[in-house]
Short mmCIF file of the C-alpha atoms (twelve columns), coordinates in Angstrom:
data_MODEL
# 
_entry.id   MODEL 
# 
loop_
_atom_site.group_PDB 
_atom_site.id 
_atom_site.type_symbol 
_atom_site.label_atom_id 
_atom_site.label_alt_id 
_atom_site.label_comp_id 
_atom_site.label_asym_id 
_atom_site.label_seq_id 
_atom_site.Cartn_x 
_atom_site.Cartn_y 
_atom_site.Cartn_z 
_atom_site.pdbx_PDB_model_num 
ATOM 1   C CA . UNK A 1   0.000   0.000   0.000  1 
ATOM 2   C CA . UNK A 2   1.340   3.425   -0.971 1 
ATOM 3   C CA . UNK A 3   2.332   6.021   1.598  1 
ATOM 4   C CA . UNK A 4   0.070   8.990   0.937  1 
ATOM 5   C CA . UNK A 5   1.711   12.426  1.059  1 
ATOM 6   C CA . UNK A 6   0.675   16.076  1.137  1 
ATOM 7   C CA . UNK A 7   3.294   18.673  0.174  1 
ATOM 8   C CA . UNK A 8   3.013   22.136  1.713  1 
ATOM 9   C CA . UNK A 9   5.640   24.628  0.562  1 
ATOM 10  C CA . UNK A 10  5.437   28.328  -0.267 1 
ATOM 11  C CA . UNK A 11  7.476   27.979  -3.480 1 
ATOM 12  C CA . UNK A 12  5.904   26.387  -6.572 1 
ATOM 13  C CA . UNK A 13  9.167   25.184  -8.107 1 
ATOM 14  C CA . UNK A 14  10.081  23.393  -4.862 1 
ATOM 15  C CA . UNK A 15  6.675   21.690  -4.727 1 
ATOM 16  C CA . UNK A 16  7.017   20.643  -8.371 1 
ATOM 17  C CA . UNK A 17  10.479  19.189  -7.739 1 
ATOM 18  C CA . UNK A 18  9.358   17.352  -4.617 1 
ATOM 19  C CA . UNK A 19  6.265   16.005  -6.386 1 
ATOM 20  C CA . UNK A 20  8.419   14.739  -9.258 1 
ATOM 21  C CA . UNK A 21  10.882  13.069  -6.871 1 
ATOM 22  C CA . UNK A 22  8.166   11.413  -4.797 1 
ATOM 23  C CA . UNK A 23  6.172   10.220  -7.813 1 
ATOM 24  C CA . UNK A 24  9.259   8.325   -9.011 1 
ATOM 25  C CA . UNK A 25  8.902   6.097   -5.934 1 
ATOM 26  C CA . UNK A 26  6.473   3.178   -6.279 1 
ATOM 27  C CA . UNK A 27  5.537   3.284   -2.590 1 
ATOM 28  C CA . UNK A 28  4.656   7.011   -2.445 1 
ATOM 29  C CA . UNK A 29  1.533   8.785   -3.684 1 
ATOM 30  C CA . UNK A 30  1.235   12.588  -3.608 1 
ATOM 31  C CA . UNK A 31  -2.372  13.508  -2.816 1 
ATOM 32  C CA . UNK A 32  -1.999  17.291  -2.956 1 
ATOM 33  C CA . UNK A 33  0.516   20.102  -3.019 1 
ATOM 34  C CA . UNK A 34  -0.415  23.410  -1.443 1 
ATOM 35  C CA . UNK A 35  1.250   26.757  -0.785 1 
ATOM 36  C CA . UNK A 36  -0.327  27.894  2.474  1 
ATOM 37  C CA . UNK A 37  -1.356  26.617  5.888  1 
ATOM 38  C CA . UNK A 38  -5.123  26.876  5.479  1 
ATOM 39  C CA . UNK A 39  -5.031  24.870  2.234  1 
ATOM 40  C CA . UNK A 40  -2.814  22.302  3.961  1 
ATOM 41  C CA . UNK A 41  -5.351  21.837  6.759  1 
ATOM 42  C CA . UNK A 42  -8.171  21.405  4.233  1 
ATOM 43  C CA . UNK A 43  -6.120  18.806  2.332  1 
ATOM 44  C CA . UNK A 44  -5.253  16.936  5.552  1 
ATOM 45  C CA . UNK A 45  -8.892  16.843  6.614  1 
ATOM 46  C CA . UNK A 46  -10.064 15.743  3.160  1 
ATOM 47  C CA . UNK A 47  -7.316  13.232  2.314  1 
ATOM 48  C CA . UNK A 48  -6.072  11.753  5.631  1 
ATOM 49  C CA . UNK A 49  -2.419  11.436  4.505  1 
ATOM 50  C CA . UNK A 50  0.155   9.244   6.207  1 
ATOM 51  C CA . UNK A 51  2.851   11.875  5.675  1 
ATOM 52  C CA . UNK A 52  3.047   15.662  5.527  1 
ATOM 53  C CA . UNK A 53  6.073   17.438  4.025  1 
ATOM 54  C CA . UNK A 54  5.863   20.968  5.381  1 
ATOM 55  C CA . UNK A 55  7.807   24.166  4.755  1 
ATOM 56  C CA . UNK A 56  8.643   25.833  8.045  1 
ATOM 57  C CA . UNK A 57  7.433   29.185  6.642  1 
ATOM 58  C CA . UNK A 58  3.974   29.022  5.086  1 
ATOM 59  C CA . UNK A 59  1.733   31.987  4.268  1 
ATOM 60  C CA . UNK A 60  -1.652  32.387  6.017  1 
ATOM 61  C CA . UNK A 61  -0.736  32.015  9.651  1 
ATOM 62  C CA . UNK A 62  1.931   30.608  11.923 1 
ATOM 63  C CA . UNK A 63  3.215   27.153  10.979 1 
ATOM 64  C CA . UNK A 64  3.123   25.933  14.584 1 
ATOM 65  C CA . UNK A 65  -0.628  26.594  14.653 1 
ATOM 66  C CA . UNK A 66  -1.102  24.627  11.414 1 
ATOM 67  C CA . UNK A 67  0.930   21.745  12.868 1 
ATOM 68  C CA . UNK A 68  -1.146  21.623  16.050 1 
ATOM 69  C CA . UNK A 69  -4.392  21.645  14.078 1 
ATOM 70  C CA . UNK A 70  -3.162  18.956  11.677 1 
ATOM 71  C CA . UNK A 71  -2.080  16.798  14.667 1 
ATOM 72  C CA . UNK A 72  -5.624  17.080  16.038 1 
ATOM 73  C CA . UNK A 73  -7.133  16.149  12.668 1 
ATOM 74  C CA . UNK A 74  -4.721  13.287  11.940 1 
ATOM 75  C CA . UNK A 75  -2.585  12.386  14.981 1 
ATOM 76  C CA . UNK A 76  -0.912  9.455   13.190 1 
ATOM 77  C CA . UNK A 77  0.303   11.510  10.226 1 
ATOM 78  C CA . UNK A 78  4.087   11.787  10.151 1 
ATOM 79  C CA . UNK A 79  5.452   15.293  9.633  1 
ATOM 80  C CA . UNK A 80  8.748   16.292  8.032  1 
ATOM 81  C CA . UNK A 81  9.784   19.948  8.185  1 
ATOM 82  C CA . UNK A 82  11.529  21.212  5.046  1 
ATOM 83  C CA . UNK A 83  14.117  23.985  4.692  1 
ATOM 84  C CA . UNK A 84  14.399  24.425  8.434  1 
ATOM 85  C CA . UNK A 85  17.226  26.658  9.709  1 
ATOM 86  C CA . UNK A 86  20.037  25.073  11.727 1 
ATOM 87  C CA . UNK A 87  18.624  26.324  15.017 1 
ATOM 88  C CA . UNK A 88  18.280  23.824  17.843 1 
ATOM 89  C CA . UNK A 89  15.598  25.868  19.631 1 
ATOM 90  C CA . UNK A 90  13.384  25.806  16.511 1 
ATOM 91  C CA . UNK A 91  13.875  22.060  16.127 1 
ATOM 92  C CA . UNK A 92  13.149  21.477  19.829 1 
ATOM 93  C CA . UNK A 93  9.911   23.440  19.555 1 
ATOM 94  C CA . UNK A 94  8.790   21.388  16.539 1 
ATOM 95  C CA . UNK A 95  9.769   18.128  18.269 1 
ATOM 96  C CA . UNK A 96  7.507   19.080  21.156 1 
ATOM 97  C CA . UNK A 97  4.659   19.495  18.655 1 
ATOM 98  C CA . UNK A 98  5.179   15.996  17.278 1 
ATOM 99  C CA . UNK A 99  7.263   16.698  14.169 1 
ATOM 100 C CA . UNK A 100 9.665   13.801  13.561 1 
ATOM 101 C CA . UNK A 101 11.643  14.753  10.442 1 
ATOM 102 C CA . UNK A 102 13.862  17.785  9.903  1 
ATOM 103 C CA . UNK A 103 15.530  18.679  6.625  1 
ATOM 104 C CA . UNK A 104 18.007  21.580  6.619  1 
ATOM 105 C CA . UNK A 105 18.512  24.060  3.818  1 
ATOM 106 C CA . UNK A 106 20.829  21.795  1.830  1 
ATOM 107 C CA . UNK A 107 20.017  18.102  1.366  1 
ATOM 108 C CA . UNK A 108 20.026  15.515  -1.411 1 
ATOM 109 C CA . UNK A 109 16.978  13.692  -2.725 1 
ATOM 110 C CA . UNK A 110 18.146  10.345  -1.323 1 
ATOM 111 C CA . UNK A 111 18.352  11.929  2.120  1 
ATOM 112 C CA . UNK A 112 14.737  13.111  1.869  1 
ATOM 113 C CA . UNK A 113 13.665  9.597   0.884  1 
ATOM 114 C CA . UNK A 114 15.557  8.212   3.897  1 
ATOM 115 C CA . UNK A 115 13.704  10.724  6.091  1 
ATOM 116 C CA . UNK A 116 10.362  9.583   4.663  1 
ATOM 117 C CA . UNK A 117 11.241  5.977   5.485  1 
ATOM 118 C CA . UNK A 118 12.405  6.765   9.028  1 
ATOM 119 C CA . UNK A 119 9.443   8.996   9.901  1 
ATOM 120 C CA . UNK A 120 7.003   6.378   8.591  1 
ATOM 121 C CA . UNK A 121 8.560   3.951   11.061 1 
ATOM 122 C CA . UNK A 122 8.017   6.459   13.871 1 
ATOM 123 C CA . UNK A 123 11.685  7.470   14.162 1 
ATOM 124 C CA . UNK A 124 13.133  10.971  14.439 1 
ATOM 125 C CA . UNK A 125 15.204  12.032  11.423 1 
ATOM 126 C CA . UNK A 126 17.628  14.957  11.174 1 
ATOM 127 C CA . UNK A 127 19.312  15.702  7.848  1 
ATOM 128 C CA . UNK A 128 23.103  15.409  7.945  1 
ATOM 129 C CA . UNK A 129 23.612  19.171  8.204  1 
ATOM 130 C CA . UNK A 130 21.372  19.287  11.298 1 
ATOM 131 C CA . UNK A 131 22.474  16.074  13.026 1 
ATOM 132 C CA . UNK A 132 25.415  17.646  14.840 1 
ATOM 133 C CA . UNK A 133 23.436  20.467  16.475 1 
ATOM 134 C CA . UNK A 134 23.564  20.506  20.228 1 
ATOM 135 C CA . UNK A 135 20.030  20.592  21.499 1 
ATOM 136 C CA . UNK A 136 19.549  22.873  24.516 1 
ATOM 137 C CA . UNK A 137 17.256  20.444  26.308 1 
ATOM 138 C CA . UNK A 138 16.671  17.197  24.437 1 
ATOM 139 C CA . UNK A 139 13.319  15.679  25.273 1 
ATOM 140 C CA . UNK A 140 11.583  12.425  24.507 1 
ATOM 141 C CA . UNK A 141 8.320   13.386  22.806 1 
ATOM 142 C CA . UNK A 142 5.241   11.242  22.304 1 
ATOM 143 C CA . UNK A 143 4.207   12.411  18.831 1 
ATOM 144 C CA . UNK A 144 1.038   10.281  18.945 1 
ATOM 145 C CA . UNK A 145 -0.376  12.413  21.762 1 
ATOM 146 C CA . UNK A 146 -0.292  15.769  20.009 1 
ATOM 147 C CA . UNK A 147 3.297   16.428  20.970 1 
ATOM 148 C CA . UNK A 148 2.968   16.164  24.726 1 
ATOM 149 C CA . UNK A 149 6.357   15.912  26.360 1 
ATOM 150 C CA . UNK A 150 7.561   12.857  28.196 1 
ATOM 151 C CA . UNK A 151 9.606   14.272  31.065 1 
ATOM 152 C CA . UNK A 152 12.354  11.699  30.550 1 
ATOM 153 C CA . UNK A 153 15.408  13.480  29.105 1 
ATOM 154 C CA . UNK A 154 17.641  11.724  26.601 1 
ATOM 155 C CA . UNK A 155 21.012  10.496  27.828 1 
ATOM 156 C CA . UNK A 156 24.280  11.292  26.085 1 
ATOM 157 C CA . UNK A 157 24.291  7.729   24.670 1 
ATOM 158 C CA . UNK A 158 20.740  8.140   23.332 1 
ATOM 159 C CA . UNK A 159 21.748  11.411  21.637 1 
ATOM 160 C CA . UNK A 160 24.770  9.636   20.136 1 
ATOM 161 C CA . UNK A 161 22.532  6.877   18.753 1 
ATOM 162 C CA . UNK A 162 20.032  9.456   17.458 1 
ATOM 163 C CA . UNK A 163 22.807  11.278  15.582 1 
ATOM 164 C CA . UNK A 164 23.930  7.993   13.977 1 
ATOM 165 C CA . UNK A 165 20.355  7.216   12.963 1 
ATOM 166 C CA . UNK A 166 20.110  10.676  11.432 1 
ATOM 167 C CA . UNK A 167 23.169  9.812   9.344  1 
ATOM 168 C CA . UNK A 168 21.189  6.900   7.916  1 
ATOM 169 C CA . UNK A 169 22.995  4.141   9.812  1 
ATOM 170 C CA . UNK A 170 21.072  0.936   10.475 1 
ATOM 171 C CA . UNK A 171 20.366  -0.391  13.958 1 
ATOM 172 C CA . UNK A 172 22.708  -3.305  13.295 1 
ATOM 173 C CA . UNK A 173 25.557  -1.001  12.194 1 
ATOM 174 C CA . UNK A 174 25.108  1.245   15.228 1 
ATOM 175 C CA . UNK A 175 25.005  -1.730  17.588 1 
ATOM 176 C CA . UNK A 176 28.208  -3.126  16.082 1 
ATOM 177 C CA . UNK A 177 30.066  0.211   16.172 1 
ATOM 178 C CA . UNK A 178 29.020  0.994   19.753 1 
ATOM 179 C CA . UNK A 179 29.377  -2.601  21.024 1 
ATOM 180 C CA . UNK A 180 25.772  -2.809  22.158 1 
ATOM 181 C CA . UNK A 181 22.920  -5.207  21.469 1 
ATOM 182 C CA . UNK A 182 20.717  -4.365  18.464 1 
ATOM 183 C CA . UNK A 183 17.692  -5.591  20.424 1 
ATOM 184 C CA . UNK A 184 15.614  -3.060  22.369 1 
ATOM 185 C CA . UNK A 185 16.031  -3.053  26.129 1 
ATOM 186 C CA . UNK A 186 13.019  -4.188  28.111 1 
ATOM 187 C CA . UNK A 187 12.795  -4.422  31.872 1 
ATOM 188 C CA . UNK A 188 12.261  -7.901  33.293 1 
ATOM 189 C CA . UNK A 189 10.550  -8.768  36.532 1 
ATOM 190 C CA . UNK A 190 12.643  -10.592 39.125 1 
ATOM 191 C CA . UNK A 191 11.029  -13.522 40.855 1 
# 
């Protein structure tokens, strides 16, 4: 089944290029491309996409308001922010709202496709030019609950793993390089 996508970017040529790139992928289907926040919300409500590619500066209102409304309409829709500045406070704010993917101002098409894949799996993705930012207060965010914050802060090791994931490394590669198990940790009850 195809991953359905809505593109929301202020620049027509960017939307056209993104549409062309995505339509070359058998597993992706672009439902709409829009240039402003209100049109994006209408498209989300009408189409129920699995993924939203969103410019961080859209006409017709603040983007953070459009994100919050789209999360209420479709809480399971993955969101990737496009052309976001390399500013950790901006990224932190969007993370708190449930955005999982972040593409800087300069990225290749294969990196965007990797972001689509990672966000569809529920993972956070930072493009290579953003992956090395130091976040002022990294937080674990439950994006399925409208961006409410889980008070558990990420450890240095978790941030290291997150940066490697953002580089496109697989779980197996990361586990090998860091000498850790590729299996998720789960607490066990002692008898």
